[in-house]
């Protein structure tokens, strides 16, 4: 089934989402605070719109910097009317932030899922991300076809807060690894060993 999908936030991941969704047959509209950042998605076939233009899509993906940015965009979407739409929040958030966004979207009559992902741009372009999705059973079922275009595996974890917690749990060992690698390289500084 082809959906019209709006993407708020066309940084590296938002642009990768747009490219992958266009490749899999979806109509994609994009918006970014800095309109110049939509150029790569537009070159791939997306249409640049304002937030009200996103509100007309069947599905709106939020891929933004933080919860404050997601909240501001969600407020703008709600003002344009999103009753009956599906909002997929894909940013990395704290559990309480994900729950607050869910409540706001549902209060505006939209279905909502929080789906932070494991992976970077390269897997996103191939549909090989790990999706950690939380939301009502109805909203998750509705989001699954879109998420399966982006993810090799979609794990339903219950609530939006649970999905946020799982993403943070997955990130913790990665952060520890990078910190340890940095310490290892620092230990070798001055030893005459090429990095």
Short mmCIF file of N, CA, C and O in Angstrom, two decimals, residues 66-152:
data_model
loop_
_atom_site.label_atom_id
_atom_site.label_comp_id
_atom_site.label_asym_id
_atom_site.label_seq_id
_atom_site.Cartn_x
_atom_site.Cartn_y
_atom_site.Cartn_z
N UNK A 66 15.57 17.01 19.20
CA UNK A 66 15.23 16.70 20.58
C UNK A 66 13.73 16.82 20.80
O UNK A 66 12.97 17.14 19.87
N UNK A 67 13.31 16.57 22.03
CA UNK A 67 11.88 16.59 22.34
C UNK A 67 11.27 17.97 22.18
O UNK A 67 10.11 18.09 21.78
N UNK A 68 12.04 19.02 22.46
CA UNK A 68 11.51 20.39 22.30
C UNK A 68 11.17 20.65 20.83
O UNK A 68 10.10 21.19 20.52
N UNK A 69 12.06 20.24 19.93
CA UNK A 69 11.80 20.42 18.50
C UNK A 69 10.60 19.58 18.06
O UNK A 69 9.73 20.06 17.33
N UNK A 70 10.55 18.33 18.52
CA UNK A 70 9.42 17.47 18.17
C UNK A 70 8.11 18.04 18.71
O UNK A 70 7.08 18.02 18.01
N UNK A 71 8.14 18.56 19.93
CA UNK A 71 6.94 19.14 20.52
C UNK A 71 6.45 20.36 19.74
O UNK A 71 5.25 20.51 19.51
N UNK A 72 7.39 21.20 19.32
CA UNK A 72 7.01 22.39 18.56
C UNK A 72 6.39 22.02 17.22
O UNK A 72 5.37 22.59 16.80
N UNK A 73 6.98 21.03 16.55
CA UNK A 73 6.43 20.61 15.25
C UNK A 73 5.08 19.93 15.46
O UNK A 73 4.13 20.17 14.70
N UNK A 74 4.98 19.10 16.49
CA UNK A 74 3.70 18.44 16.76
C UNK A 74 2.61 19.46 17.06
O UNK A 74 1.47 19.32 16.59
N UNK A 75 2.93 20.52 17.79
CA UNK A 75 1.96 21.58 18.06
C UNK A 75 1.50 22.25 16.76
O UNK A 75 0.31 22.52 16.57
N UNK A 76 2.47 22.50 15.86
CA UNK A 76 2.12 23.11 14.57
C UNK A 76 1.24 22.18 13.75
O UNK A 76 0.26 22.62 13.12
N UNK A 77 1.56 20.90 13.77
CA UNK A 77 0.74 19.92 13.04
C UNK A 77 -0.66 19.85 13.62
O UNK A 77 -1.66 19.83 12.88
N UNK A 78 -0.76 19.83 14.95
CA UNK A 78 -2.07 19.76 15.60
C UNK A 78 -2.89 20.98 15.24
O UNK A 78 -4.10 20.88 15.01
N UNK A 79 -2.24 22.14 15.16
CA UNK A 79 -2.95 23.36 14.77
C UNK A 79 -3.49 23.31 13.36
O UNK A 79 -4.51 23.92 13.04
N UNK A 80 -2.81 22.54 12.49
CA UNK A 80 -3.26 22.39 11.10
C UNK A 80 -4.29 21.27 10.96
O UNK A 80 -4.93 21.14 9.93
N UNK A 81 -4.43 20.44 12.01
CA UNK A 81 -5.41 19.35 11.99
C UNK A 81 -4.79 18.01 11.61
O UNK A 81 -4.44 17.81 10.45
N UNK A 82 -4.63 17.12 12.60
CA UNK A 82 -4.05 15.80 12.34
C UNK A 82 -4.95 14.67 12.82
O UNK A 82 -4.50 13.53 12.94
N UNK A 83 -6.20 14.96 13.07
CA UNK A 83 -7.12 13.89 13.49
C UNK A 83 -7.13 12.80 12.43
O UNK A 83 -7.23 13.07 11.24
N UNK A 84 -6.97 11.57 12.87
CA UNK A 84 -6.99 10.43 11.96
C UNK A 84 -5.64 10.13 11.32
O UNK A 84 -5.50 9.11 10.63
N UNK A 85 -4.65 10.97 11.54
CA UNK A 85 -3.32 10.74 10.96
C UNK A 85 -2.50 9.85 11.89
O UNK A 85 -2.85 9.63 13.04
N UNK A 86 -1.37 9.37 11.38
CA UNK A 86 -0.43 8.58 12.17
C UNK A 86 0.86 9.38 12.31
O UNK A 86 1.44 9.80 11.31
N UNK A 87 1.31 9.58 13.54
CA UNK A 87 2.57 10.26 13.82
C UNK A 87 3.56 9.19 14.28
O UNK A 87 3.29 8.44 15.22
N UNK A 88 4.71 9.15 13.61
CA UNK A 88 5.79 8.23 13.99
C UNK A 88 6.97 9.10 14.44
O UNK A 88 7.60 9.76 13.62
N UNK A 89 7.25 9.10 15.72
CA UNK A 89 8.36 9.85 16.29
C UNK A 89 9.58 8.94 16.31
O UNK A 89 9.57 7.90 16.95
N UNK A 90 10.65 9.32 15.58
CA UNK A 90 11.82 8.46 15.45
C UNK A 90 13.07 9.04 16.09
O UNK A 90 14.16 8.48 15.94
N UNK A 91 12.95 10.13 16.82
CA UNK A 91 14.09 10.73 17.49
C UNK A 91 14.42 9.93 18.75
O UNK A 91 13.58 9.21 19.28
N UNK A 92 15.64 10.07 19.25
CA UNK A 92 16.01 9.46 20.52
C UNK A 92 15.58 10.40 21.64
O UNK A 92 16.00 11.56 21.68
N UNK A 93 14.69 9.91 22.51
CA UNK A 93 14.09 10.73 23.55
C UNK A 93 14.18 10.04 24.91
O UNK A 93 14.38 8.82 24.99
N UNK A 94 13.96 10.81 25.96
CA UNK A 94 13.78 10.24 27.29
C UNK A 94 12.37 9.65 27.37
O UNK A 94 11.45 10.10 26.67
N UNK A 95 12.15 8.64 28.21
CA UNK A 95 10.83 8.01 28.30
C UNK A 95 9.69 8.99 28.57
O UNK A 95 8.64 8.93 27.92
N UNK A 96 9.88 9.93 29.51
CA UNK A 96 8.81 10.89 29.82
C UNK A 96 8.52 11.79 28.63
O UNK A 96 7.37 12.18 28.42
N UNK A 97 9.54 12.13 27.86
CA UNK A 97 9.35 12.96 26.67
C UNK A 97 8.51 12.23 25.63
O UNK A 97 7.61 12.82 25.02
N UNK A 98 8.81 10.95 25.41
CA UNK A 98 8.04 10.16 24.45
C UNK A 98 6.58 10.06 24.87
O UNK A 98 5.67 10.20 24.04
N UNK A 99 6.35 9.85 26.16
CA UNK A 99 4.99 9.75 26.67
C UNK A 99 4.24 11.06 26.51
O UNK A 99 3.06 11.08 26.16
N UNK A 100 4.91 12.19 26.76
CA UNK A 100 4.26 13.49 26.63
C UNK A 100 3.88 13.75 25.17
O UNK A 100 2.78 14.25 24.89
N UNK A 101 4.75 13.42 24.24
CA UNK A 101 4.43 13.60 22.82
C UNK A 101 3.27 12.70 22.42
O UNK A 101 2.39 13.11 21.66
N UNK A 102 3.27 11.47 22.93
CA UNK A 102 2.16 10.56 22.64
C UNK A 102 0.84 11.15 23.11
O UNK A 102 -0.17 11.14 22.38
N UNK A 103 0.82 11.67 24.32
CA UNK A 103 -0.40 12.26 24.87
C UNK A 103 -0.86 13.45 24.03
O UNK A 103 -2.06 13.60 23.76
N UNK A 104 0.09 14.28 23.59
CA UNK A 104 -0.27 15.45 22.77
C UNK A 104 -0.85 15.03 21.42
O UNK A 104 -1.86 15.58 20.97
N UNK A 105 -0.21 14.06 20.77
CA UNK A 105 -0.70 13.60 19.46
C UNK A 105 -2.08 12.96 19.60
O UNK A 105 -2.99 13.24 18.81
N UNK A 106 -2.23 12.10 20.59
CA UNK A 106 -3.51 11.43 20.79
C UNK A 106 -4.60 12.42 21.18
O UNK A 106 -5.75 12.29 20.77
N UNK A 107 -4.22 13.45 21.93
CA UNK A 107 -5.17 14.51 22.29
C UNK A 107 -5.66 15.28 21.07
O UNK A 107 -6.77 15.83 21.07
N UNK A 108 -4.84 15.30 20.01
CA UNK A 108 -5.22 15.97 18.76
C UNK A 108 -5.93 15.01 17.81
O UNK A 108 -6.23 15.37 16.67
N UNK A 109 -6.19 13.77 18.28
CA UNK A 109 -6.93 12.81 17.47
C UNK A 109 -6.08 11.95 16.55
O UNK A 109 -6.61 11.23 15.71
N UNK A 110 -4.76 11.98 16.71
CA UNK A 110 -3.87 11.18 15.86
C UNK A 110 -3.45 9.91 16.57
O UNK A 110 -3.45 9.84 17.80
N UNK A 111 -3.08 8.89 15.80
CA UNK A 111 -2.40 7.72 16.35
C UNK A 111 -0.93 8.10 16.48
O UNK A 111 -0.42 8.90 15.70
N UNK A 112 -0.24 7.50 17.46
CA UNK A 112 1.15 7.86 17.72
C UNK A 112 1.96 6.62 18.06
O UNK A 112 1.51 5.79 18.85
N UNK A 113 3.14 6.52 17.48
CA UNK A 113 4.13 5.54 17.93
C UNK A 113 5.47 6.24 18.07
O UNK A 113 5.79 7.18 17.34
N UNK A 114 6.23 5.77 19.04
CA UNK A 114 7.62 6.19 19.18
C UNK A 114 8.46 5.04 18.66
O UNK A 114 8.29 3.90 19.11
N UNK A 115 9.33 5.32 17.70
CA UNK A 115 10.16 4.26 17.13
C UNK A 115 11.58 4.75 16.90
O UNK A 115 11.98 5.02 15.77
N UNK A 116 12.36 4.86 17.99
CA UNK A 116 13.78 5.14 17.77
C UNK A 116 14.40 3.93 17.09
O UNK A 116 13.87 2.81 17.20
N UNK A 117 15.49 4.15 16.38
CA UNK A 117 16.08 3.06 15.60
C UNK A 117 17.53 2.83 15.98
O UNK A 117 18.22 3.73 16.43
N UNK A 118 17.96 1.60 15.75
CA UNK A 118 19.37 1.25 15.86
C UNK A 118 19.93 1.22 14.45
O UNK A 118 19.36 0.57 13.57
N UNK A 119 21.01 1.94 14.24
CA UNK A 119 21.63 1.97 12.92
C UNK A 119 21.87 3.40 12.49
O UNK A 119 21.41 4.35 13.12
N UNK A 120 22.60 3.54 11.40
CA UNK A 120 22.98 4.85 10.89
C UNK A 120 22.46 5.01 9.47
O UNK A 120 21.59 4.25 9.02
N UNK A 121 23.01 5.98 8.75
CA UNK A 121 22.51 6.32 7.41
C UNK A 121 22.60 5.14 6.45
O UNK A 121 21.64 4.86 5.73
N UNK A 122 23.74 4.45 6.40
CA UNK A 122 23.90 3.37 5.43
C UNK A 122 22.83 2.29 5.58
O UNK A 122 22.18 1.91 4.59
N UNK A 123 22.58 1.77 6.80
CA UNK A 123 21.49 0.80 6.92
C UNK A 123 20.11 1.40 6.64
O UNK A 123 19.22 0.71 6.14
N UNK A 124 19.93 2.69 6.95
CA UNK A 124 18.63 3.33 6.68
C UNK A 124 18.34 3.32 5.19
O UNK A 124 17.21 3.07 4.76
N UNK A 125 19.36 3.59 4.39
CA UNK A 125 19.18 3.62 2.93
C UNK A 125 18.84 2.25 2.35
O UNK A 125 18.24 2.15 1.29
N UNK A 126 19.19 1.20 3.08
CA UNK A 126 18.93 -0.17 2.62
C UNK A 126 17.73 -0.82 3.30
O UNK A 126 17.43 -1.98 3.06
N UNK A 127 17.08 -0.07 4.20
CA UNK A 127 15.96 -0.66 4.95
C UNK A 127 16.42 -1.68 5.95
O UNK A 127 15.73 -2.67 6.21
N UNK A 128 17.57 -1.46 6.56
CA UNK A 128 18.19 -2.44 7.46
C UNK A 128 18.33 -1.97 8.91
O UNK A 128 19.16 -2.46 9.64
N UNK A 129 17.52 -1.00 9.32
CA UNK A 129 17.57 -0.52 10.69
C UNK A 129 16.89 -1.50 11.64
O UNK A 129 16.16 -2.40 11.21
N UNK A 130 17.11 -1.32 12.93
CA UNK A 130 16.37 -2.02 13.97
C UNK A 130 15.38 -1.03 14.54
O UNK A 130 15.77 0.01 15.08
N UNK A 131 14.10 -1.31 14.41
CA UNK A 131 13.05 -0.42 14.91
C UNK A 131 12.57 -0.87 16.28
O UNK A 131 12.21 -2.03 16.46
N UNK A 132 12.58 0.04 17.24
CA UNK A 132 12.15 -0.23 18.61
C UNK A 132 10.87 0.56 18.83
O UNK A 132 10.91 1.72 19.21
N UNK A 133 9.73 -0.06 18.57
CA UNK A 133 8.48 0.67 18.49
C UNK A 133 7.62 0.51 19.73
O UNK A 133 7.55 -0.57 20.31
N UNK A 134 7.00 1.61 20.14
CA UNK A 134 6.07 1.59 21.26
C UNK A 134 4.85 2.43 20.95
O UNK A 134 4.96 3.49 20.33
N UNK A 135 3.71 1.95 21.35
CA UNK A 135 2.45 2.64 21.13
C UNK A 135 1.31 1.64 21.27
O UNK A 135 1.54 0.46 21.56
N UNK A 136 0.09 2.09 21.05
CA UNK A 136 -1.05 1.18 21.13
C UNK A 136 -0.93 0.11 20.04
O UNK A 136 -0.28 0.33 19.01
N UNK A 137 -1.57 -1.02 20.26
CA UNK A 137 -1.53 -2.10 19.27
C UNK A 137 -2.05 -1.61 17.92
O UNK A 137 -1.49 -1.95 16.86
N UNK A 138 -3.09 -0.80 17.94
CA UNK A 138 -3.66 -0.27 16.70
C UNK A 138 -2.66 0.62 15.97
O UNK A 138 -2.47 0.51 14.77
N UNK A 139 -2.01 1.52 16.71
CA UNK A 139 -1.06 2.45 16.09
C UNK A 139 0.16 1.71 15.56
O UNK A 139 0.66 1.99 14.46
N UNK A 140 0.65 0.72 16.32
CA UNK A 140 1.81 -0.06 15.87
C UNK A 140 1.47 -0.83 14.61
O UNK A 140 2.25 -0.87 13.65
N UNK A 141 0.29 -1.44 14.56
CA UNK A 141 -0.12 -2.18 13.36
C UNK A 141 -0.21 -1.24 12.16
O UNK A 141 0.18 -1.60 11.04
N UNK A 142 -0.69 -0.06 12.39
CA UNK A 142 -0.80 0.93 11.32
C UNK A 142 0.58 1.41 10.84
O UNK A 142 0.78 1.67 9.66
N UNK A 143 1.52 1.52 11.77
CA UNK A 143 2.87 1.99 11.43
C UNK A 143 3.74 0.92 10.79
O UNK A 143 4.68 1.24 10.07
N UNK A 144 3.42 -0.34 11.05
CA UNK A 144 4.31 -1.44 10.64
C UNK A 144 4.68 -1.42 9.15
O UNK A 144 5.86 -1.58 8.82
N UNK A 145 3.76 -1.19 8.20
CA UNK A 145 4.18 -1.19 6.80
C UNK A 145 5.23 -0.12 6.47
O UNK A 145 6.15 -0.37 5.68
N UNK A 146 5.11 1.04 7.09
CA UNK A 146 6.10 2.10 6.87
C UNK A 146 7.41 1.72 7.54
O UNK A 146 8.49 1.83 6.94
N UNK A 147 7.34 1.24 8.78
CA UNK A 147 8.56 0.88 9.49
C UNK A 147 9.28 -0.28 8.82
O UNK A 147 10.52 -0.32 8.81
N UNK A 148 8.53 -1.21 8.25
CA UNK A 148 9.18 -2.35 7.58
C UNK A 148 9.89 -1.94 6.30
O UNK A 148 10.77 -2.66 5.83
N UNK A 149 9.54 -0.79 5.74
CA UNK A 149 10.30 -0.27 4.60
C UNK A 149 11.66 0.27 5.05
O UNK A 149 12.61 0.31 4.26
N UNK A 150 11.75 0.67 6.32
CA UNK A 150 12.98 1.26 6.86
C UNK A 150 13.82 0.29 7.68
O UNK A 150 15.01 0.49 7.85
N UNK A 151 13.18 -0.76 8.22
CA UNK A 151 13.83 -1.62 9.21
C UNK A 151 13.83 -3.09 8.78
O UNK A 151 12.84 -3.58 8.25
N UNK A 152 14.93 -3.77 9.04
CA UNK A 152 14.99 -5.22 8.80
C UNK A 152 14.23 -5.96 9.89
O UNK A 152 13.79 -7.08 9.71
#
